[in-house]
């Protein structure tokens, strides 16, 4: 049986001038983790934050810190994000030539290791590293910005990945990131998603707890 769906609000759509209050609001709303989008202006056409801010976030919350690296040369920065308090780190398959080594770097520090796939990247590309993964991120928008429209083909990709994980008898969580709302959440949960990231849907709502409940269907 699938466990209860986990919700990871993305602070990309939060008010950064009031970040600790914003994080408190999702804690109160029963979020399971906080999704932190790291962008470098190279791998994606946008810039966000670095380890310094992750370290500050770590000091104000006990929520699991889920760090999504959308950066080139991720191997150079893994250690800094681990020191800053990351509990889970996902790296993009498209951002490195040495995915296996990168995954080992994360795992040797007892951090949960994930690989994120852009919408155009087939799940078959993961075949040789599946055994080592704790979670896989299906990007349901092209990475770089919050508030984009969900790419409908992502639902089928999640179903296919779920089948692949089950066939291999592996224990890997499927995270879906981008354009998640109360409507597509239902099909994603039915299709096998374990963790739903939601930025604008949660932080765009005054009632964060209500928004999270709409996604979980509770
Ligand atoms: C996109 C980011 C997402 C984004 C999600 O590059 O990785 O985490 O913030 O935001 P919404 O839910 O607004 O698409
Ligand atoms: Zn993300």
mmCIF file of N, CA and C in Angstrom, residues 152-215:
data_model
loop_
_atom_site.group_PDB
_atom_site.id
_atom_site.type_symbol
_atom_site.label_atom_id
_atom_site.label_comp_id
_atom_site.label_asym_id
_atom_site.label_seq_id
_atom_site.Cartn_x
_atom_site.Cartn_y
_atom_site.Cartn_z
ATOM 1 N N UNK A 152 0.621 18.251 -18.983
ATOM 2 C CA UNK A 152 -0.270 17.096 -18.732
ATOM 3 C C UNK A 152 0.383 15.720 -18.924
ATOM 4 N N UNK A 153 1.366 15.617 -19.827
ATOM 5 C CA UNK A 153 2.024 14.320 -20.054
ATOM 6 C C UNK A 153 2.734 13.788 -18.803
ATOM 7 N N UNK A 154 2.949 14.676 -17.847
ATOM 8 C CA UNK A 154 3.680 14.267 -16.632
ATOM 9 C C UNK A 154 2.941 13.181 -15.862
ATOM 10 N N UNK A 155 1.618 13.185 -15.936
ATOM 11 C CA UNK A 155 0.846 12.190 -15.180
ATOM 12 C C UNK A 155 1.180 10.782 -15.680
ATOM 13 N N UNK A 156 1.234 10.649 -17.004
ATOM 14 C CA UNK A 156 1.555 9.355 -17.599
ATOM 15 C C UNK A 156 2.998 8.930 -17.266
ATOM 16 N N UNK A 157 3.880 9.921 -17.205
ATOM 17 C CA UNK A 157 5.286 9.640 -16.860
ATOM 18 C C UNK A 157 5.386 9.096 -15.427
ATOM 19 N N UNK A 158 4.580 9.671 -14.532
ATOM 20 C CA UNK A 158 4.560 9.201 -13.142
ATOM 21 C C UNK A 158 4.063 7.748 -13.085
ATOM 22 N N UNK A 159 2.988 7.460 -13.832
ATOM 23 C CA UNK A 159 2.440 6.085 -13.847
ATOM 24 C C UNK A 159 3.484 5.086 -14.342
ATOM 25 N N UNK A 160 4.187 5.483 -15.397
ATOM 26 C CA UNK A 160 5.206 4.613 -15.994
ATOM 27 C C UNK A 160 6.353 4.371 -15.003
ATOM 28 N N UNK A 161 6.743 5.440 -14.326
ATOM 29 C CA UNK A 161 7.834 5.322 -13.353
ATOM 30 C C UNK A 161 7.413 4.441 -12.184
ATOM 31 N N UNK A 162 6.172 4.596 -11.742
ATOM 32 C CA UNK A 162 5.678 3.782 -10.628
ATOM 33 C C UNK A 162 5.757 2.298 -10.994
ATOM 34 N N UNK A 163 5.376 1.989 -12.229
ATOM 35 C CA UNK A 163 5.409 0.597 -12.683
ATOM 36 C C UNK A 163 6.857 0.092 -12.700
ATOM 37 N N UNK A 164 7.759 0.937 -13.193
ATOM 38 C CA UNK A 164 9.177 0.562 -13.265
ATOM 39 C C UNK A 164 9.737 0.271 -11.858
ATOM 40 N N UNK A 165 9.383 1.132 -10.896
ATOM 41 C CA UNK A 165 9.861 0.948 -9.511
ATOM 42 C C UNK A 165 9.276 -0.340 -8.924
ATOM 43 N N UNK A 166 7.982 -0.554 -9.145
ATOM 44 C CA UNK A 166 7.337 -1.765 -8.622
ATOM 45 C C UNK A 166 7.910 -3.022 -9.255
ATOM 46 N N UNK A 167 8.123 -2.992 -10.579
ATOM 47 C CA UNK A 167 8.667 -4.165 -11.268
ATOM 48 C C UNK A 167 10.048 -4.527 -10.728
ATOM 49 N N UNK A 168 10.809 -3.511 -10.360
ATOM 50 C CA UNK A 168 12.168 -3.749 -9.846
ATOM 51 C C UNK A 168 12.167 -4.020 -8.341
ATOM 52 N N UNK A 169 10.970 -3.956 -7.742
ATOM 53 C CA UNK A 169 10.802 -4.155 -6.279
ATOM 54 C C UNK A 169 11.705 -3.218 -5.476
ATOM 55 N N UNK A 170 11.746 -1.955 -5.888
ATOM 56 C CA UNK A 170 12.563 -0.968 -5.192
ATOM 57 C C UNK A 170 11.691 -0.073 -4.329
ATOM 58 N N UNK A 171 12.335 0.566 -3.359
ATOM 59 C CA UNK A 171 11.613 1.467 -2.462
ATOM 60 C C UNK A 171 12.079 2.901 -2.760
ATOM 61 N N UNK A 172 11.471 3.508 -3.766
ATOM 62 C CA UNK A 172 11.879 4.853 -4.197
ATOM 63 C C UNK A 172 10.635 5.734 -4.223
ATOM 64 N N UNK A 173 10.736 6.893 -3.588
ATOM 65 C CA UNK A 173 9.600 7.829 -3.616
ATOM 66 C C UNK A 173 9.589 8.608 -4.922
ATOM 67 N N UNK A 174 8.397 8.844 -5.435
ATOM 68 C CA UNK A 174 8.232 9.692 -6.628
ATOM 69 C C UNK A 174 7.773 11.070 -6.170
ATOM 70 N N UNK A 175 8.580 12.069 -6.499
ATOM 71 C CA UNK A 175 8.214 13.455 -6.199
ATOM 72 C C UNK A 175 7.810 14.136 -7.505
ATOM 73 N N UNK A 176 6.754 14.924 -7.469
ATOM 74 C CA UNK A 176 6.335 15.650 -8.673
ATOM 75 C C UNK A 176 6.451 17.140 -8.369
ATOM 76 N N UNK A 177 7.080 17.870 -9.289
ATOM 77 C CA UNK A 177 7.406 19.277 -9.029
ATOM 78 C C UNK A 177 7.023 20.162 -10.214
ATOM 79 N N UNK A 178 6.063 21.053 -9.987
ATOM 80 C CA UNK A 178 5.717 22.062 -10.987
ATOM 81 C C UNK A 178 4.245 22.068 -11.348
ATOM 82 N N UNK A 179 3.586 23.180 -11.092
ATOM 83 C CA UNK A 179 2.195 23.350 -11.508
ATOM 84 C C UNK A 179 1.205 22.448 -10.807
ATOM 85 N N UNK A 180 1.592 21.926 -9.642
ATOM 86 C CA UNK A 180 0.673 21.023 -8.929
ATOM 87 C C UNK A 180 -0.464 21.841 -8.302
ATOM 88 N N UNK A 181 -1.678 21.344 -8.495
ATOM 89 C CA UNK A 181 -2.854 21.998 -7.887
ATOM 90 C C UNK A 181 -3.817 20.922 -7.378
ATOM 91 N N UNK A 182 -4.956 21.365 -6.871
ATOM 92 C CA UNK A 182 -5.903 20.413 -6.273
ATOM 93 C C UNK A 182 -6.461 19.427 -7.297
ATOM 94 N N UNK A 183 -6.528 19.834 -8.572
ATOM 95 C CA UNK A 183 -7.111 18.951 -9.590
ATOM 96 C C UNK A 183 -6.100 17.883 -10.040
ATOM 97 N N UNK A 184 -4.915 18.319 -10.493
ATOM 98 C CA UNK A 184 -3.956 17.300 -10.960
ATOM 99 C C UNK A 184 -3.405 16.462 -9.798
ATOM 100 N N UNK A 185 -3.460 17.002 -8.562
ATOM 101 C CA UNK A 185 -2.968 16.230 -7.411
ATOM 102 C C UNK A 185 -3.689 14.887 -7.313
ATOM 103 N N UNK A 186 -4.994 14.879 -7.589
ATOM 104 C CA UNK A 186 -5.772 13.640 -7.462
ATOM 105 C C UNK A 186 -5.261 12.571 -8.409
ATOM 106 N N UNK A 187 -5.019 12.972 -9.676
ATOM 107 C CA UNK A 187 -4.539 11.962 -10.631
ATOM 108 C C UNK A 187 -3.097 11.560 -10.341
ATOM 109 N N UNK A 188 -2.314 12.503 -9.793
ATOM 110 C CA UNK A 188 -0.922 12.172 -9.471
ATOM 111 C C UNK A 188 -0.852 11.179 -8.313
ATOM 112 N N UNK A 189 -1.701 11.400 -7.310
ATOM 113 C CA UNK A 189 -1.718 10.477 -6.166
ATOM 114 C C UNK A 189 -2.179 9.097 -6.651
ATOM 115 N N UNK A 190 -3.220 9.082 -7.460
ATOM 116 C CA UNK A 190 -3.718 7.803 -7.998
ATOM 117 C C UNK A 190 -2.652 7.137 -8.880
ATOM 118 N N UNK A 191 -1.846 7.933 -9.534
ATOM 119 C CA UNK A 191 -0.828 7.397 -10.436
ATOM 120 C C UNK A 191 0.444 6.930 -9.739
ATOM 121 N N UNK A 192 0.550 7.201 -8.434
ATOM 122 C CA UNK A 192 1.694 6.663 -7.697
ATOM 123 C C UNK A 192 2.650 7.690 -7.120
ATOM 124 N N UNK A 193 2.302 8.979 -7.182
ATOM 125 C CA UNK A 193 3.190 9.996 -6.590
ATOM 126 C C UNK A 193 3.224 9.839 -5.071
ATOM 127 N N UNK A 194 4.389 10.090 -4.482
ATOM 128 C CA UNK A 194 4.546 9.999 -3.026
ATOM 129 C C UNK A 194 4.728 11.369 -2.386
ATOM 130 N N UNK A 195 5.344 12.292 -3.125
ATOM 131 C CA UNK A 195 5.611 13.638 -2.600
ATOM 132 C C UNK A 195 5.170 14.650 -3.660
ATOM 133 N N UNK A 196 4.322 15.580 -3.275
ATOM 134 C CA UNK A 196 3.922 16.627 -4.212
ATOM 135 C C UNK A 196 4.526 17.957 -3.766
ATOM 136 N N UNK A 197 5.262 18.596 -4.680
ATOM 137 C CA UNK A 197 5.790 19.937 -4.439
ATOM 138 C C UNK A 197 4.716 20.910 -4.906
ATOM 139 N N UNK A 198 4.476 21.962 -4.138
ATOM 140 C CA UNK A 198 3.527 22.982 -4.603
ATOM 141 C C UNK A 198 3.984 24.336 -4.096
ATOM 142 N N UNK A 199 4.258 25.231 -5.025
ATOM 143 C CA UNK A 199 4.715 26.568 -4.674
ATOM 144 C C UNK A 199 3.587 27.562 -4.689
ATOM 145 N N UNK A 200 3.181 27.988 -5.906
ATOM 146 C CA UNK A 200 2.170 29.037 -5.999
ATOM 147 C C UNK A 200 0.821 28.601 -5.430
ATOM 148 N N UNK A 201 0.487 27.313 -5.534
ATOM 149 C CA UNK A 201 -0.826 26.877 -5.029
ATOM 150 C C UNK A 201 -0.907 27.060 -3.510
ATOM 151 N N UNK A 202 0.197 26.805 -2.813
ATOM 152 C CA UNK A 202 0.179 26.936 -1.349
ATOM 153 C C UNK A 202 0.449 28.375 -0.936
ATOM 154 N N UNK A 203 1.553 28.966 -1.425
ATOM 155 C CA UNK A 203 1.910 30.307 -0.950
ATOM 156 C C UNK A 203 1.060 31.404 -1.600
ATOM 157 N N UNK A 204 0.359 31.064 -2.664
ATOM 158 C CA UNK A 204 -0.551 32.029 -3.285
ATOM 159 C C UNK A 204 -1.883 32.087 -2.557
ATOM 160 N N UNK A 205 -2.087 31.159 -1.620
ATOM 161 C CA UNK A 205 -3.354 31.124 -0.872
ATOM 162 C C UNK A 205 -3.157 31.762 0.498
ATOM 163 N N UNK A 206 -4.160 32.507 0.960
ATOM 164 C CA UNK A 206 -4.062 33.076 2.311
ATOM 165 C C UNK A 206 -4.098 31.966 3.351
ATOM 166 N N UNK A 207 -4.928 30.970 3.087
ATOM 167 C CA UNK A 207 -5.075 29.855 4.027
ATOM 168 C C UNK A 207 -4.183 28.692 3.573
ATOM 169 N N UNK A 208 -2.976 28.647 4.123
ATOM 170 C CA UNK A 208 -2.008 27.614 3.694
ATOM 171 C C UNK A 208 -2.475 26.212 4.076
ATOM 172 N N UNK A 209 -3.040 26.116 5.275
ATOM 173 C CA UNK A 209 -3.520 24.822 5.735
ATOM 174 C C UNK A 209 -4.624 24.303 4.804
ATOM 175 N N UNK A 210 -5.536 25.205 4.423
ATOM 176 C CA UNK A 210 -6.627 24.842 3.519
ATOM 177 C C UNK A 210 -6.094 24.406 2.160
ATOM 178 N N UNK A 211 -5.090 25.124 1.653
ATOM 179 C CA UNK A 211 -4.512 24.784 0.351
ATOM 180 C C UNK A 211 -3.856 23.400 0.390
ATOM 181 N N UNK A 212 -3.149 23.142 1.491
ATOM 182 C CA UNK A 212 -2.482 21.827 1.620
ATOM 183 C C UNK A 212 -3.538 20.718 1.688
ATOM 184 N N UNK A 213 -4.604 20.967 2.433
ATOM 185 C CA UNK A 213 -5.680 19.965 2.530
ATOM 186 C C UNK A 213 -6.318 19.710 1.167
ATOM 187 N N UNK A 214 -6.479 20.774 0.379
ATOM 188 C CA UNK A 214 -7.061 20.587 -0.964
ATOM 189 C C UNK A 214 -6.193 19.661 -1.805
ATOM 190 N N UNK A 215 -4.863 19.778 -1.644
ATOM 191 C CA UNK A 215 -3.962 18.925 -2.425
ATOM 192 C C UNK A 215 -3.998 17.475 -1.916
#
